[in-house]
Coordinates of C-alpha atoms in Angstrom, one line a residue:
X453 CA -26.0 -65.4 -16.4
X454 CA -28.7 -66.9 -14.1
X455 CA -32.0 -67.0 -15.9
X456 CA -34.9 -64.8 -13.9
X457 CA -38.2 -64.3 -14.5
X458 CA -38.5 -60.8 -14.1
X459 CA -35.4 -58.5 -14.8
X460 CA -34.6 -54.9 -13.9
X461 CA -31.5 -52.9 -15.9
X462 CA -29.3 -53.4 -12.9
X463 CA -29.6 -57.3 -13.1
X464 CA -28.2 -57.7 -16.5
X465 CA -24.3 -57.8 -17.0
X466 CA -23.1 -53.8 -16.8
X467 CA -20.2 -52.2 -18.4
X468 CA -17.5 -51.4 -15.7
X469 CA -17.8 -55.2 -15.3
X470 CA -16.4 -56.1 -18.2
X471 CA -18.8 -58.8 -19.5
X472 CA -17.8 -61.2 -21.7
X473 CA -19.1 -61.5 -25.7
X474 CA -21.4 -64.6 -24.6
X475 CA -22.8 -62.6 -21.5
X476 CA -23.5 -59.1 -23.1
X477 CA -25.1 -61.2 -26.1
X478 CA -27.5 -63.2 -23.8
X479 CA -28.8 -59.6 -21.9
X480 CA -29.3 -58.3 -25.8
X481 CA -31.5 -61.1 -26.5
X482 CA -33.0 -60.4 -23.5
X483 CA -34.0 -56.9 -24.8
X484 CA -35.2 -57.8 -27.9
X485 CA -38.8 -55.7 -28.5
X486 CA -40.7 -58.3 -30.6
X487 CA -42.5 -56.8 -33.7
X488 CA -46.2 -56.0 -32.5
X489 CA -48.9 -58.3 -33.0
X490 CA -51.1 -56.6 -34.7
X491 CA -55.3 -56.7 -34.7
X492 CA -55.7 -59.1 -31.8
X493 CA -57.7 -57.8 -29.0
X494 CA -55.2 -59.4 -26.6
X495 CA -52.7 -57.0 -24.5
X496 CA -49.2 -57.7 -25.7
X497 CA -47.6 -60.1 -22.7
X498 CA -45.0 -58.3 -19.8
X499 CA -41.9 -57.8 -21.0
X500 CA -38.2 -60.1 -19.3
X501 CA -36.8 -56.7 -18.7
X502 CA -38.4 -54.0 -17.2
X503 CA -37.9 -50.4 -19.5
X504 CA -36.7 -47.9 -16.8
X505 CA -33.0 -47.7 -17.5
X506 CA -32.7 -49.9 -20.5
X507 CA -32.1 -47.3 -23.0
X508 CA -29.1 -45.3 -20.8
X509 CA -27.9 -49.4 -20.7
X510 CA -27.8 -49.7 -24.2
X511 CA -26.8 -46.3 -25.0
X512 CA -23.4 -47.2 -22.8
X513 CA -23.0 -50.4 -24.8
X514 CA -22.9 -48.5 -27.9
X515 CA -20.3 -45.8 -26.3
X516 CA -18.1 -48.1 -24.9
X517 CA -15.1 -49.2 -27.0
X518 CA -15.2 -52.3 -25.3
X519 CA -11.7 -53.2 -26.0
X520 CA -11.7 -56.3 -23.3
X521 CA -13.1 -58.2 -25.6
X522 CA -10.4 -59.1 -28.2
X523 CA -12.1 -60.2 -31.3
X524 CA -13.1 -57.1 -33.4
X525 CA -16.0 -58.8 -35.1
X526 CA -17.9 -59.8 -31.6
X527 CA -16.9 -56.0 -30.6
X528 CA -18.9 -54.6 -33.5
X529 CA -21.7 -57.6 -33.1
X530 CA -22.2 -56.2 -29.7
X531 CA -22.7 -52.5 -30.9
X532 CA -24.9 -53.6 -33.5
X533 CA -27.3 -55.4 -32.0
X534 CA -27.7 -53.1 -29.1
X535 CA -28.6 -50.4 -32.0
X536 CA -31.2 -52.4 -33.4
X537 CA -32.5 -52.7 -29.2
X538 CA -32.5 -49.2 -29.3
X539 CA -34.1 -48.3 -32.4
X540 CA -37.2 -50.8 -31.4
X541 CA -37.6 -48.7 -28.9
X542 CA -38.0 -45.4 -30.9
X543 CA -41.2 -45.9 -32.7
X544 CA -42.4 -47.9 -35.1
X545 CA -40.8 -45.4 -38.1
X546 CA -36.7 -45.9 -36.4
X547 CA -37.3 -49.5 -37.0
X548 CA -34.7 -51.4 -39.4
X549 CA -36.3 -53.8 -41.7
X550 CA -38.5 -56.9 -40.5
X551 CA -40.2 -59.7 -41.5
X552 CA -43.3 -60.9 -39.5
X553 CA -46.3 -63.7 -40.1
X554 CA -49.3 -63.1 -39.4
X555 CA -51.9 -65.6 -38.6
X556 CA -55.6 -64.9 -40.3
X557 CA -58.5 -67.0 -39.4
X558 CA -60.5 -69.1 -42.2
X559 CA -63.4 -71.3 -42.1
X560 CA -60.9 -74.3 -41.7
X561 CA -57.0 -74.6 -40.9
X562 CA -55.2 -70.7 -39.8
X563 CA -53.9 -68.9 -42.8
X564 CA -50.0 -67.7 -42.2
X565 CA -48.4 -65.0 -44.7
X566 CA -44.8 -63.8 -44.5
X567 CA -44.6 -60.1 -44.7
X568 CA -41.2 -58.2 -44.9
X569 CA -41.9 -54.3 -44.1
X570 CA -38.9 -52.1 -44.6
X571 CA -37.5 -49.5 -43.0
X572 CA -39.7 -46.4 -43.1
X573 CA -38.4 -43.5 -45.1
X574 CA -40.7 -40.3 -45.8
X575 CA -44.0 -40.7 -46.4
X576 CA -44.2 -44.7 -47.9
X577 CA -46.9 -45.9 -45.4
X578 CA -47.2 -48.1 -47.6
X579 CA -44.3 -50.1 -45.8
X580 CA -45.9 -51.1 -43.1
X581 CA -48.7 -53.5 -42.2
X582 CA -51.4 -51.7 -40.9
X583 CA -54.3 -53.0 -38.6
X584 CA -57.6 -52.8 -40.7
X585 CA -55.9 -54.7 -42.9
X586 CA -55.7 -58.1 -40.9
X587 CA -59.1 -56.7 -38.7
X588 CA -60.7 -57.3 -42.9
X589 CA -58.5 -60.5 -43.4
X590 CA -60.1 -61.9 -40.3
X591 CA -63.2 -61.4 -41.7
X592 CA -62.9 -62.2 -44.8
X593 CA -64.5 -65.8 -43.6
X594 CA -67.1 -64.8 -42.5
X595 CA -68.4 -62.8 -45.9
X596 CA -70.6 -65.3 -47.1
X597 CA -73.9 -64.5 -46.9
X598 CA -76.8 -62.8 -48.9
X599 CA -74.6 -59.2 -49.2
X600 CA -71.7 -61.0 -50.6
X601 CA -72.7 -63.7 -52.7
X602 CA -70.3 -66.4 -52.7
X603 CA -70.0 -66.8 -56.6
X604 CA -68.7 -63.3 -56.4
X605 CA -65.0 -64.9 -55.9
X606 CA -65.1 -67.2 -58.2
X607 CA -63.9 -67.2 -61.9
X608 CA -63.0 -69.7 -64.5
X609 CA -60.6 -67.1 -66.3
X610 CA -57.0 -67.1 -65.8
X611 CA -57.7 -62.7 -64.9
X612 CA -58.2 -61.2 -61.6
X613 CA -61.7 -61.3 -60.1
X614 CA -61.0 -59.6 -57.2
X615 CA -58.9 -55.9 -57.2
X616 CA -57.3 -54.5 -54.3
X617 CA -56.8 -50.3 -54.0
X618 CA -53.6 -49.5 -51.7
X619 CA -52.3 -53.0 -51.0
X620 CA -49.3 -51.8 -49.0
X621 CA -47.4 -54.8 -47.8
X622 CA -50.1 -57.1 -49.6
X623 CA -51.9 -58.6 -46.3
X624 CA -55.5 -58.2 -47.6
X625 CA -55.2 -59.2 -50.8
X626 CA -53.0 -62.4 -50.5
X627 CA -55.5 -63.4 -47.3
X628 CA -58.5 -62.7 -50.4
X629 CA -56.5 -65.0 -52.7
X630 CA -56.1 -68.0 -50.4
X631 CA -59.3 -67.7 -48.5
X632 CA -61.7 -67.0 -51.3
X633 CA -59.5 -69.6 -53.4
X634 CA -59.6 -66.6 -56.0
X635 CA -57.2 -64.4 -58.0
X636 CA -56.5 -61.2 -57.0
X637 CA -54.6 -58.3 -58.7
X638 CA -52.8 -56.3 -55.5
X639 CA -52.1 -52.8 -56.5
X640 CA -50.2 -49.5 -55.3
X641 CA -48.3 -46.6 -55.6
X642 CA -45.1 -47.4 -57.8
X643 CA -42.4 -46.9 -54.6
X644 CA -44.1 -49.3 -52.9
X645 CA -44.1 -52.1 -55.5
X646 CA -41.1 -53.7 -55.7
X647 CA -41.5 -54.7 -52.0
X648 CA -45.3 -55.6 -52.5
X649 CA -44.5 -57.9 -55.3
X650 CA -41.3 -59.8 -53.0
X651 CA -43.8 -60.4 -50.1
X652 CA -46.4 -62.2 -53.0
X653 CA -43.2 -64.2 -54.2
X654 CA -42.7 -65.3 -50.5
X655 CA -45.9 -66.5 -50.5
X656 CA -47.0 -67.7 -53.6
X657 CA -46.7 -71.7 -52.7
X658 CA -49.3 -71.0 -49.8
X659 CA -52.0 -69.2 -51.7
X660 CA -51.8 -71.5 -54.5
X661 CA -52.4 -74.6 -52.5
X662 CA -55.1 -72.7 -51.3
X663 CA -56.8 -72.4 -54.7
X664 CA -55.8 -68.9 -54.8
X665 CA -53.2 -67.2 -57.1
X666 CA -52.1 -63.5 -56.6
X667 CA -50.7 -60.5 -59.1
X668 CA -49.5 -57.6 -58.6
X669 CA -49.7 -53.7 -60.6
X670 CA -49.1 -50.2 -60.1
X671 CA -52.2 -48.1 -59.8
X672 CA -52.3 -44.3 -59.4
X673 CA -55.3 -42.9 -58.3
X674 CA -54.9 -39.8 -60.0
X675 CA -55.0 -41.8 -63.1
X676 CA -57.4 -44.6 -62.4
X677 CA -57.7 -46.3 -65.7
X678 CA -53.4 -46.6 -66.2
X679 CA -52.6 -49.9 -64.9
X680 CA -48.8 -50.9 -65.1
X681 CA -46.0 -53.1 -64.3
X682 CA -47.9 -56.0 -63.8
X683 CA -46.2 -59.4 -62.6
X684 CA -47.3 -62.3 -61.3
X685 CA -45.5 -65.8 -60.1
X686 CA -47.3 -67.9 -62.7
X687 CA -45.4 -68.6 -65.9
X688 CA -48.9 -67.9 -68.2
X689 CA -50.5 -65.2 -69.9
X690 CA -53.4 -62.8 -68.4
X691 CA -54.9 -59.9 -69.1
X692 CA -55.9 -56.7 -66.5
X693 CA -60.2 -57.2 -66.9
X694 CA -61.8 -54.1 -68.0
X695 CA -63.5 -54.6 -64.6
X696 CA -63.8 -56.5 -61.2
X697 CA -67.0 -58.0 -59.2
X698 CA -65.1 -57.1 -55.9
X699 CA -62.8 -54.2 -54.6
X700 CA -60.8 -54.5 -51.5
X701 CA -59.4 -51.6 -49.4
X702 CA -57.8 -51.3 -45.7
X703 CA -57.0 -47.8 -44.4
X704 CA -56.7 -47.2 -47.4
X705 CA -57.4 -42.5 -46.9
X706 CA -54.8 -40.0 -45.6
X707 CA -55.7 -37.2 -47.0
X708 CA -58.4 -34.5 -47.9
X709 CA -58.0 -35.6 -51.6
X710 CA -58.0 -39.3 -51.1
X711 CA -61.7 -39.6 -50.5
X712 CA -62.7 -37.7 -53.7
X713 CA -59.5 -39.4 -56.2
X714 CA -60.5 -43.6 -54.3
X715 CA -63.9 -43.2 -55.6
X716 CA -62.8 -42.6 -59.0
X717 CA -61.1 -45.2 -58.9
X718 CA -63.5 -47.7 -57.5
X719 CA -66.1 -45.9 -60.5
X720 CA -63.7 -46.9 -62.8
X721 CA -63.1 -50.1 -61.9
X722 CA -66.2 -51.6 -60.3
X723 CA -68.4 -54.4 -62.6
X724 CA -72.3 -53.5 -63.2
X725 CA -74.0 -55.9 -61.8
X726 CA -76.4 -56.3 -58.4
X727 CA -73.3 -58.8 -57.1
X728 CA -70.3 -56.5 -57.7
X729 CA -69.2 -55.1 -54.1
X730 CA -66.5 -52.2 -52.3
X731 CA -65.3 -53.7 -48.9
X732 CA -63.4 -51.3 -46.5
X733 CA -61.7 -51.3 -43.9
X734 CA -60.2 -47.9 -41.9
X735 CA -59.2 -47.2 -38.3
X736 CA -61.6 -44.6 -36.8
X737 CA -58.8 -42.4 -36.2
X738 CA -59.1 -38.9 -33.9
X739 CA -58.4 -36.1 -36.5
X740 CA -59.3 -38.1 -39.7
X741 CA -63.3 -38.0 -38.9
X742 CA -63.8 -35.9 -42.0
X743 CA -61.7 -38.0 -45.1
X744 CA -63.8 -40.5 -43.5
X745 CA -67.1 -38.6 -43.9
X746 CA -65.9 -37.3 -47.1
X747 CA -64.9 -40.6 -48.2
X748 CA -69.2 -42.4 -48.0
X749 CA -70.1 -38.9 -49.5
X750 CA -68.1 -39.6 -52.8
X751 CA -68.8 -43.1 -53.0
X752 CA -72.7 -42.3 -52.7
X753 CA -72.0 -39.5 -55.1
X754 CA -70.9 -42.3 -57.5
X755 CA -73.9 -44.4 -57.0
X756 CA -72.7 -47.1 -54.1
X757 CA -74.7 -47.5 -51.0
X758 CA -74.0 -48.9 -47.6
X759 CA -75.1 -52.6 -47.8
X760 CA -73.6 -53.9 -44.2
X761 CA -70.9 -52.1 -41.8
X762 CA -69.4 -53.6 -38.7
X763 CA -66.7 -52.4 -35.7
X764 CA -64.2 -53.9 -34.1
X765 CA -61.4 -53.2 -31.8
X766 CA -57.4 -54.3 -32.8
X767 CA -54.2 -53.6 -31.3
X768 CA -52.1 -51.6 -33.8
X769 CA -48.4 -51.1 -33.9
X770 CA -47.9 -49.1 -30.5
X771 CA -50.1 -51.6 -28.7
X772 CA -53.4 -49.4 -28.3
X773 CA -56.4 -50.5 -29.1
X774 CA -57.9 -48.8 -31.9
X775 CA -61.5 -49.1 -33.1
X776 CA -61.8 -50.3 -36.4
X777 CA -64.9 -49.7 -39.1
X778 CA -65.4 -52.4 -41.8
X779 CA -68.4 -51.7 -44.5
X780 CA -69.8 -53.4 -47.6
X781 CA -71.3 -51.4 -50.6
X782 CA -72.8 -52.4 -53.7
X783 CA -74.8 -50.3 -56.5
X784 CA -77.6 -48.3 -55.2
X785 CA -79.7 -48.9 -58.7
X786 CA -79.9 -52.7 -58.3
X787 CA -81.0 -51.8 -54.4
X788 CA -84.7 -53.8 -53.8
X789 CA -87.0 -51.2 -51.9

């Protein structure tokens, strides 16, 4: 095959042709739907192969017994791969498992983690990386002044200083550990923690020569003080605090109950102190105005108050761009007037 810039479905190799292995395999490469990038402001780049058509294309590679080509494993190689075209082409939850790095800015050299997000299967969204989480890794830089006091990340103990509620796939907490050279316990739901606590082996060697060092727990919301099945890369002993200076959350409230059960939780968990802080980050979502609402109701009900908020604008997994809030609370008592 000739390499072109631009490609339409009728330029690649077609079935009646009877391509070869080598051919067919070089037009499924060319099809390949790279995982989003997600919370740049930057438009993803045009595509080799132009859309119109290309799933009737594929759909005839998958029919096709393709019995020209004589070895059996190419045959089903072929098939394969042009089912894994299709399916990244029918939304982000018919996607097979993936692995993707993001990049997160720091006040020196570009942080990469190593995320694998599997398949999606009912309601885990807790598979997936979502937006506000690397819009609040990005910032996480840029925290350092007057409303979040530096030594606010920084412990001589061995326990985590820093606690994050609904970690998913891990991307804000490990970006905490390795920019604020801190240790941070990562927590979730108890189906999403087996593949929370691979991605923090994948990347334990990169937050620790960062200073930083990462654990992870389960952590029900219903039952905010029940932490379990804690783990942690280190070979040493540590112990869950009884509390933590600062708590970490990205998009964190899906439901009507979320708002009321997540500040609970941070009640329970939050350190007294003028210092200790709640950072969030959530998509400002059409539909989900009112967990939002409900959500600064509950944590003023529990005594917090609105120290610093911010917006910003990030490309999420279907390429739109999404607005994205980002706030900072701390206890209203220690508030100067």
């Amino acid at each position: 095959m000739t390499e072109i810039t631009q490609l339409v479905v009728f330029d690649l190799p077609q079935i009646y042709q009877r391509p070869s292995w080598e051919d067919l395999m070089e037009a499924l490469g060319l099809l390949e739907v790279a995982p989003p990038v997600l919370g740049t402001k930057t438009p993803p780049p045009q595509p080799p192969v132009f859309e119109e058509g290309v799933a009737n294309y594929l759909t005839n590679i998958i029919k096709s017994p393709l019995t020209w080509i004589k070895d059996e494993g190419h045959r089903e190689q072929i098939q394969d791969l042009a089912g894994r075209r299709l399916s990244e082409r029918s939304g982000r939850v018919a996607l097979p498992t993936m692995s993707r790095t993001f990049k997160i800015q720091t006040s020196g050299e570009e942080l990469e983690i190593s995320l694998n997000e599997p398949t999606i299967t009912s309601d885990d969204l807790g598979l997936k990386t979502w937006a506000a989480s690397c819009v609040l890794a990005n910032r996480l830089h840029r925290l350092e002044n007057p409303t979040v006091p530096r030594n606010l990340y920084e412990s001589d103990s061995s326990s985590p200083s820093v606690l994050e509620l609904g970690s998913g796939t891990g991307l804000l907490g490990l970006a905490a550990a390795a920019v604020w050279k801190c240790h941070v316990l990562l927590t979730d739901l108890q189906p999403i923690a087996d593949n929370l606590w691979n991605n923090l082996w994948t990347n334990a060697r990169i937050i620790q020569s960062r200073g930083g060092m990462a654990s992870s727990a389960v952590l029900d919301w219903n039952e905010p003080s029940q932490v379990s099945h804690c783990r942690n890369v280190v070979d040493h002993c540590w112990e869950v605090p009884s509390s933590f200076k600062t708590i970490l959350a990205a998009d964190s409230i899906y439901s009507s109950s979320h708002p009321r059960f997540f500040a609970q939780t941070v009640r329970h968990w939050l350190a007294d102190g003028s210092d200790a802080r709640v950072i969030l980050a959530y998509p400002l979502r059409e539909g989900y105005e009112r967990e939002i609402e409900e959500l600064r109701k509950h944590l003023r009900t529990i005594g917090l108050y609105m120290l610093e908020e911010g917006a910003e604008s990030a490309q999420d997994d279907w390429q739109h761009a999404v607005l994205h809030s980002w706030s900072v609370w701390g206890w209203a008592s220690y508030r100067l007037v």
